[in-house]
JSON list of C-alpha atoms in Angstrom, two decimals:
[
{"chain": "A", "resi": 280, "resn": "UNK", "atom": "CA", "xyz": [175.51, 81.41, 30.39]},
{"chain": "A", "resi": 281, "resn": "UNK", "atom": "CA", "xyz": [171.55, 81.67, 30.58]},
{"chain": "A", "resi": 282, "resn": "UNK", "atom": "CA", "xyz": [169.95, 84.96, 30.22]},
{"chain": "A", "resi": 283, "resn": "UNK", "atom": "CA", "xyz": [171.32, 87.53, 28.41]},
{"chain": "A", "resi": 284, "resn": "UNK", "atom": "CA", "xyz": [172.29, 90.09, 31.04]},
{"chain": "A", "resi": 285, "resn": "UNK", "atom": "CA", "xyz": [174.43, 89.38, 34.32]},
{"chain": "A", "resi": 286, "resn": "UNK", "atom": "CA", "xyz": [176.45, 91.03, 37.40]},
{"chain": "A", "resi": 287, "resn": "UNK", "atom": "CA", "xyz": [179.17, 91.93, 36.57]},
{"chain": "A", "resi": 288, "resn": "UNK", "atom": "CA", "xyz": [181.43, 91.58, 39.62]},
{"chain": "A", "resi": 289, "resn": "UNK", "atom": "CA", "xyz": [178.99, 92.90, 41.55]},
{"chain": "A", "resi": 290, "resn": "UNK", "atom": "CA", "xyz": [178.86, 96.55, 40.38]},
{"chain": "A", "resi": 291, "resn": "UNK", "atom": "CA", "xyz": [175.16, 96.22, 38.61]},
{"chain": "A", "resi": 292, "resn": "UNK", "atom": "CA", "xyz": [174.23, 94.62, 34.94]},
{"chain": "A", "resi": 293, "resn": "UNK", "atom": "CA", "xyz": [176.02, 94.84, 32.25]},
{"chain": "A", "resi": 294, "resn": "UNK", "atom": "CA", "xyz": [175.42, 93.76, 28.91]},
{"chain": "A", "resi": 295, "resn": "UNK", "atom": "CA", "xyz": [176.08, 90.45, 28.35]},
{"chain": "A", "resi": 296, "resn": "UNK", "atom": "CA", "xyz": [175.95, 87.34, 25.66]},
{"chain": "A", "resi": 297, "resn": "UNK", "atom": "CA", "xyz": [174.56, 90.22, 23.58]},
{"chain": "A", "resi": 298, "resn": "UNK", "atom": "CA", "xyz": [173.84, 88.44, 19.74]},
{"chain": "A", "resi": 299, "resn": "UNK", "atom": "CA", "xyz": [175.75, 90.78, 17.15]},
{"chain": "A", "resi": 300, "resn": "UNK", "atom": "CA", "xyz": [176.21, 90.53, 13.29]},
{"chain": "A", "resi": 301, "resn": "UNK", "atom": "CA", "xyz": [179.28, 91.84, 11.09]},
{"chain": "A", "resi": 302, "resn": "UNK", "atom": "CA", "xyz": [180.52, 91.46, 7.89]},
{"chain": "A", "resi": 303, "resn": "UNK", "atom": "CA", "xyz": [183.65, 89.11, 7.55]},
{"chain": "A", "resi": 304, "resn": "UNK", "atom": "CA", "xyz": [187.09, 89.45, 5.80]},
{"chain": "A", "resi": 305, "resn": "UNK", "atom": "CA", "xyz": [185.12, 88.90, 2.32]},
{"chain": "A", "resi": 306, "resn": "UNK", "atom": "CA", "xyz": [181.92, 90.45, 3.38]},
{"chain": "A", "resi": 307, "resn": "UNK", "atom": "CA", "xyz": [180.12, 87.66, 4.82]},
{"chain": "A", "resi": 308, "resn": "UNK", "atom": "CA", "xyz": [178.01, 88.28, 7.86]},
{"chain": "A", "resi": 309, "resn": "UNK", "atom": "CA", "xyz": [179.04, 86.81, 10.54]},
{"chain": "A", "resi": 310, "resn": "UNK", "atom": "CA", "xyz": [177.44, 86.08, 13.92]},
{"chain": "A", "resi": 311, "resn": "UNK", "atom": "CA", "xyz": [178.82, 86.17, 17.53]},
{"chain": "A", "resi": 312, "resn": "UNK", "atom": "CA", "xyz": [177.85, 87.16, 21.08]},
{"chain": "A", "resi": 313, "resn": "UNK", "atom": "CA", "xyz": [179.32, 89.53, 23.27]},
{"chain": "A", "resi": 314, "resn": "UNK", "atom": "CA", "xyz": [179.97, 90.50, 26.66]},
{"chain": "A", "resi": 315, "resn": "UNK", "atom": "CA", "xyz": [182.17, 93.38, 28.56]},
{"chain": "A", "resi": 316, "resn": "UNK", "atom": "CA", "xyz": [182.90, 94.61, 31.68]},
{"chain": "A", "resi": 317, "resn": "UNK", "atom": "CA", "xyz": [184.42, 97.58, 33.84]},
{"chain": "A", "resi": 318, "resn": "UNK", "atom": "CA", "xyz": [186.10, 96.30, 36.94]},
{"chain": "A", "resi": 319, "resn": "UNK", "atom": "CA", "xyz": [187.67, 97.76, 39.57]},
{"chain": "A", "resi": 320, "resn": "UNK", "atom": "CA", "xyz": [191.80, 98.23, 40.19]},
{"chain": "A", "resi": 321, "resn": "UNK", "atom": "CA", "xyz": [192.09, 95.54, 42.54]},
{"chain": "A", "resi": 322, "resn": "UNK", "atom": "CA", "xyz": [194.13, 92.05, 42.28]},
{"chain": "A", "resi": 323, "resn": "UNK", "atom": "CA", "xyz": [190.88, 90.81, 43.59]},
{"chain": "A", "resi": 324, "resn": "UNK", "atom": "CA", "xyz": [188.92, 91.84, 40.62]},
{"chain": "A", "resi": 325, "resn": "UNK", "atom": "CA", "xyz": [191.28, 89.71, 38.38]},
{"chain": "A", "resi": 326, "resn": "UNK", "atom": "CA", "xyz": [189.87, 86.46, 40.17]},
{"chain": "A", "resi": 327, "resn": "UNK", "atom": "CA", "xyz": [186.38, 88.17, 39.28]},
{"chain": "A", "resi": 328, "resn": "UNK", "atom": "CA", "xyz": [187.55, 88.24, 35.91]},
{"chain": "A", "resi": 329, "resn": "UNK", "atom": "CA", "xyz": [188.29, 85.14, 35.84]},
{"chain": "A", "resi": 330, "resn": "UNK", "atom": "CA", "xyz": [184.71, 83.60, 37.06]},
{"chain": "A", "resi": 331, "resn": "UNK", "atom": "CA", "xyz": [183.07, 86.07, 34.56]},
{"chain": "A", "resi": 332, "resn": "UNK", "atom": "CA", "xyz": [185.03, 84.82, 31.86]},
{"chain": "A", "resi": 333, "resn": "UNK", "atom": "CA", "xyz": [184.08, 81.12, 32.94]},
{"chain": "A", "resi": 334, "resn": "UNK", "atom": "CA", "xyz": [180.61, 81.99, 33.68]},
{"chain": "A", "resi": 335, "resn": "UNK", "atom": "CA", "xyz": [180.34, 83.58, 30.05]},
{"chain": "A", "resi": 336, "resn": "UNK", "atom": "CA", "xyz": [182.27, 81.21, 28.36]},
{"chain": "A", "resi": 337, "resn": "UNK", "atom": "CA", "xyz": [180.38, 78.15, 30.03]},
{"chain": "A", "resi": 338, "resn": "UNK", "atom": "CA", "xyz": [181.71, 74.50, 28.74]},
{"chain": "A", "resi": 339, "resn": "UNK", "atom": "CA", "xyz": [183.43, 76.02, 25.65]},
{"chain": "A", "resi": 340, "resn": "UNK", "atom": "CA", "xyz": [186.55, 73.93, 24.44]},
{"chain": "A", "resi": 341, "resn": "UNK", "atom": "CA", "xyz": [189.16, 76.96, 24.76]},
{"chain": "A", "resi": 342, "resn": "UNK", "atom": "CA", "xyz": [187.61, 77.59, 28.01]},
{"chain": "A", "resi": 343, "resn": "UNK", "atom": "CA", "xyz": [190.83, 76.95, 30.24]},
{"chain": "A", "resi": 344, "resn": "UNK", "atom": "CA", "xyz": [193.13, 79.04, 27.79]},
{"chain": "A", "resi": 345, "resn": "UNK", "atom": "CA", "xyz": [190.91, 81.63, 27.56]},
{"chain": "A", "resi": 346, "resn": "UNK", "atom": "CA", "xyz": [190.80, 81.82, 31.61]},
{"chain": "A", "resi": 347, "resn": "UNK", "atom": "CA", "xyz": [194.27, 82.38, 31.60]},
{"chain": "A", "resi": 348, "resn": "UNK", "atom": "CA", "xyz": [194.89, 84.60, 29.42]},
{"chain": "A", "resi": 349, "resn": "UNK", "atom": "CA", "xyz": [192.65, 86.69, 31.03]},
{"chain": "A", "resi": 350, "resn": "UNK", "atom": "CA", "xyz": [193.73, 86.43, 34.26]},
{"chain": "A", "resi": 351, "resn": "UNK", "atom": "CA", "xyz": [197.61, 87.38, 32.76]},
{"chain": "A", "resi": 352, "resn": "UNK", "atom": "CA", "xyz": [196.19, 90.75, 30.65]},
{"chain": "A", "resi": 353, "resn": "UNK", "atom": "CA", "xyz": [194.38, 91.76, 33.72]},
{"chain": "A", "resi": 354, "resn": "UNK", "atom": "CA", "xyz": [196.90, 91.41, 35.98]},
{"chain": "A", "resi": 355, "resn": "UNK", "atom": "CA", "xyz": [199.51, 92.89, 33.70]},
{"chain": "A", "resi": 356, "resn": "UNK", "atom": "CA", "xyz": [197.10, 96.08, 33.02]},
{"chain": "A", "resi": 357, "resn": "UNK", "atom": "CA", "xyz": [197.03, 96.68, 36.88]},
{"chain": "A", "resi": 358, "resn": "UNK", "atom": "CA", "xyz": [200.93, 96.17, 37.91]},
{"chain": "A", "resi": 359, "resn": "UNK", "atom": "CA", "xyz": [202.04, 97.84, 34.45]},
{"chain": "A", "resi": 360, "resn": "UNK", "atom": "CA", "xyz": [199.67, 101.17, 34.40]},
{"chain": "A", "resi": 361, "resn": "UNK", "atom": "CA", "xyz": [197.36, 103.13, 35.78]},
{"chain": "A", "resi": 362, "resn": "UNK", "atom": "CA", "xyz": [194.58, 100.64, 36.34]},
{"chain": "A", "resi": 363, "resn": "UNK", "atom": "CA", "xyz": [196.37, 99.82, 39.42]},
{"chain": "A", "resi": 364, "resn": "UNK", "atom": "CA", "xyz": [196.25, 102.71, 40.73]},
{"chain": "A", "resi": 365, "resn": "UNK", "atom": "CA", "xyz": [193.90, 104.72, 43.07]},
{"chain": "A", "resi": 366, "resn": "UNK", "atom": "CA", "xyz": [190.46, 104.65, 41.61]},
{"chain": "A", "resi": 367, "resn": "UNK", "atom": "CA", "xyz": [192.10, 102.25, 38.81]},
{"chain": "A", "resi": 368, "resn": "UNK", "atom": "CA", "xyz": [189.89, 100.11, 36.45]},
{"chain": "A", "resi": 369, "resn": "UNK", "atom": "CA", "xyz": [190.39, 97.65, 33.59]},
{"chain": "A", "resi": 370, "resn": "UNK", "atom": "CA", "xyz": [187.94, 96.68, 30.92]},
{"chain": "A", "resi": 371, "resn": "UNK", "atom": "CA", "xyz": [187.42, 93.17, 29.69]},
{"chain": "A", "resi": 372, "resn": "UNK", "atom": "CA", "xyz": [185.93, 92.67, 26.66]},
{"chain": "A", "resi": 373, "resn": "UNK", "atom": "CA", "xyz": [184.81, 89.00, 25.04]},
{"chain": "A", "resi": 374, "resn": "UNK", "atom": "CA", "xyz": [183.26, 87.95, 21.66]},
{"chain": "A", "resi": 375, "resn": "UNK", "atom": "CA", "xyz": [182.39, 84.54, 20.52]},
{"chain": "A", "resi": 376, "resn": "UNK", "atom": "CA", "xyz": [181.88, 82.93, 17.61]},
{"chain": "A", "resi": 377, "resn": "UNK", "atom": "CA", "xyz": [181.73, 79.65, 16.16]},
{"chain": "A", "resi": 378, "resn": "UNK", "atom": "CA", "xyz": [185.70, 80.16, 15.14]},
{"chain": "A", "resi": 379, "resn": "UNK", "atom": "CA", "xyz": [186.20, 81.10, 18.86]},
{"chain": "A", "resi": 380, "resn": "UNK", "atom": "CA", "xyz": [186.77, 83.52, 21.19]},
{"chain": "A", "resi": 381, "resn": "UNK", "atom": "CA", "xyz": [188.77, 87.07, 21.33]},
{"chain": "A", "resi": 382, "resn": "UNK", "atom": "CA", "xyz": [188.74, 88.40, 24.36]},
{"chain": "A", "resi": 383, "resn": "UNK", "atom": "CA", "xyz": [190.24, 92.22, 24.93]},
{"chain": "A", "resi": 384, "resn": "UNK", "atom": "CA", "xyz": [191.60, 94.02, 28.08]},
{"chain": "A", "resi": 385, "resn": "UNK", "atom": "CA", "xyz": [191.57, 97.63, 28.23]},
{"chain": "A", "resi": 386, "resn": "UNK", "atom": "CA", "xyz": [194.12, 99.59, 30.81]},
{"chain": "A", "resi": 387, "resn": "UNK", "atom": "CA", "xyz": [193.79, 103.55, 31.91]},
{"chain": "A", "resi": 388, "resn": "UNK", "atom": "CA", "xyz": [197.26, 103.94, 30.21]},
{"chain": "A", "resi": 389, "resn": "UNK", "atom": "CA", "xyz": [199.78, 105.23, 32.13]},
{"chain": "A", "resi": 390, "resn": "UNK", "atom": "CA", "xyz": [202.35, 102.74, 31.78]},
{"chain": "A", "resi": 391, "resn": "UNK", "atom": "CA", "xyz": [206.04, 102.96, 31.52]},
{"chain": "A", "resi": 392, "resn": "UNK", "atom": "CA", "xyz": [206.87, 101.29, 28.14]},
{"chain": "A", "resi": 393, "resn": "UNK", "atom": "CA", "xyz": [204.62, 99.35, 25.60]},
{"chain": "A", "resi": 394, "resn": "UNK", "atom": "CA", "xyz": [203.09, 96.21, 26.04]},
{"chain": "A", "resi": 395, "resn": "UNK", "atom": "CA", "xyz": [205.54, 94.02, 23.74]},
{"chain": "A", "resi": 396, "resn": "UNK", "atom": "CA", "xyz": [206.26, 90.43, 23.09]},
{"chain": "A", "resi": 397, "resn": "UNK", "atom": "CA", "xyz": [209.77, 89.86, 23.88]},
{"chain": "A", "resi": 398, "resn": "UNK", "atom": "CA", "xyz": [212.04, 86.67, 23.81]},
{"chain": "A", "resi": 399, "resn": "UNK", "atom": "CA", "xyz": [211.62, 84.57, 26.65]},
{"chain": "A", "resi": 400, "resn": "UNK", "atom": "CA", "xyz": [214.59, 84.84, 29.11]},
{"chain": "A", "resi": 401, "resn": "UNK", "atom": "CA", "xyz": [214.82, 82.00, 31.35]},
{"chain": "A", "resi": 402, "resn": "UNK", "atom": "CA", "xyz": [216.89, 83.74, 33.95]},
{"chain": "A", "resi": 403, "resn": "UNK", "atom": "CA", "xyz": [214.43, 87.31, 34.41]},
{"chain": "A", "resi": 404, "resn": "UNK", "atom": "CA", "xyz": [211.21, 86.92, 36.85]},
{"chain": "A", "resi": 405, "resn": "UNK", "atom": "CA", "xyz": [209.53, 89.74, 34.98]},
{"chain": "A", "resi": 406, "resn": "UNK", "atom": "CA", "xyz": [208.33, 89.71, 31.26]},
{"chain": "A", "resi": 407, "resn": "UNK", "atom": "CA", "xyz": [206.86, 86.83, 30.78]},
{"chain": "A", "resi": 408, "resn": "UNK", "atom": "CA", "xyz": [203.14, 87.70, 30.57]},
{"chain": "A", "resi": 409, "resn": "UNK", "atom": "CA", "xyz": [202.71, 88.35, 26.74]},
{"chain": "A", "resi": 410, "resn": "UNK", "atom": "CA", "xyz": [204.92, 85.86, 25.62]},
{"chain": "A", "resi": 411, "resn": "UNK", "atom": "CA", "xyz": [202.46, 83.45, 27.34]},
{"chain": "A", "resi": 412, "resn": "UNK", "atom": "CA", "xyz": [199.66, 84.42, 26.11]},
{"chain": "A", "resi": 413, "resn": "UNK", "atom": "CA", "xyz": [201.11, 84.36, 22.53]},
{"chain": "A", "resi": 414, "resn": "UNK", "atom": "CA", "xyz": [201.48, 81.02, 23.22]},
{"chain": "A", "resi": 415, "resn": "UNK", "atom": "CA", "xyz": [197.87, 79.92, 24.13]},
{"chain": "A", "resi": 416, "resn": "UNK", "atom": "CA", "xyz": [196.21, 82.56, 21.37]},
{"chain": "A", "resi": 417, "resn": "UNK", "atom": "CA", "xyz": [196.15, 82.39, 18.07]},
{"chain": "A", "resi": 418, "resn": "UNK", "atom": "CA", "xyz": [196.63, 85.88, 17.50]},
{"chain": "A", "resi": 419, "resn": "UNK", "atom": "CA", "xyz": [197.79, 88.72, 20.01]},
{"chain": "A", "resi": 420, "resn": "UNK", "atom": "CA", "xyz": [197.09, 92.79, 19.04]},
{"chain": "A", "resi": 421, "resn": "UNK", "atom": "CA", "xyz": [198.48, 95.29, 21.31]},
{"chain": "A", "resi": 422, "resn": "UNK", "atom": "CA", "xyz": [196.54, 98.73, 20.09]},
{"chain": "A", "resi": 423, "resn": "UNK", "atom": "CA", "xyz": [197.33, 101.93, 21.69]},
{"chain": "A", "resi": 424, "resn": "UNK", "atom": "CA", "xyz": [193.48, 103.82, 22.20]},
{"chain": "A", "resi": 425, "resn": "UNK", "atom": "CA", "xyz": [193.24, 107.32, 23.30]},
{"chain": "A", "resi": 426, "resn": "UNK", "atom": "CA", "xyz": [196.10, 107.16, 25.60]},
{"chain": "A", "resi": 427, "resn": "UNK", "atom": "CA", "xyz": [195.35, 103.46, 26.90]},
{"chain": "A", "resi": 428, "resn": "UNK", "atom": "CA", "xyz": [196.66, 100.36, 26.45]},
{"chain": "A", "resi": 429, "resn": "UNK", "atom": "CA", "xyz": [194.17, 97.56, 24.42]},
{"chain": "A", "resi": 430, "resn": "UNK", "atom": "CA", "xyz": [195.66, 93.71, 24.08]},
{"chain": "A", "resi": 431, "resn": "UNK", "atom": "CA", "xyz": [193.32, 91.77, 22.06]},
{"chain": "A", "resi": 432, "resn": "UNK", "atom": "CA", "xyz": [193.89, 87.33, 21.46]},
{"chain": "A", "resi": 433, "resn": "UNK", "atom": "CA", "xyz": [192.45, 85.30, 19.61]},
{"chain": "A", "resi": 434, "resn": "UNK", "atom": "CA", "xyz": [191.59, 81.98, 21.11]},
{"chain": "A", "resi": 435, "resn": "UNK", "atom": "CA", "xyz": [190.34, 79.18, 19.04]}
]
């Protein structure tokens, strides 16, 4: 992605491909760069996500996992809670390094049950979301935040 700002689905700039520094598992520093986004409630935001997520990611390697799983967390924060709803928004949240990319959806809460990865059963047509996207990440964190729903996976 050139520059280091960008519209973000069209509602204004947003910070993006931000460079940050942390300190590792063992108290390295690390380096990575960032970028997040507030979208609308809408399934048509999820394609937005999508070409955000491409645009940011550009020709990375994990590019087509990471795509999906986006698109999946998305659209699971906007059937399962209150994203979906009304005024609804999700946030997406991405950060790269050069061990690869964790990318983070945040709902408005307001779901039923918890996020969870269950078995896969071959004969339901619902449930399958997480259990995909366990598959393509290396890592999958379901946090509950101030009353919302945050899945975080790690793509490498």
């Amino acid at each position: 992605m050139s520059g280091d700002a960008f519209r973000c689905a069209g509602e204004g700039i947003v910070s993006g491909g931000q460079k940050i520094r942390f300190r590792g598992a063992y108290g390295e520093v690390l380096a990575a760069r960032a970028w997040c986004c507030t979208f609308p409630g809408t399934l048509e935001q999820v394609v937005r996500a999508r070409h955000w997520t491409g645009e940011a990611l550009g020709d990375a390697p994990f590019l087509d996992d990471a795509v999906s799983i986006v698109a999946e967390l998305c659209a699971n924060a906007l059937r399962h809670t209150a994203s979906g709803k009304g005024s609804g928004v999700f946030h997406l949240a991405l950060t790269v390094s050069r061990w690869g990319v964790t990318l983070s959806v945040t709902d408005q809460g307001g779901s039923v049950g918890v996020p969870e990865l269950k078995p896969l059963d071959r004969e339901s047509e619902n449930g399958r979301g997480v259990y995909l996207v366990s598959k393509l990440a290396r890592r999958v964190v379901i946090r509950r935040v101030s009353g919302c729903y945050r899945v975080t996976a790690d793509v490498i």
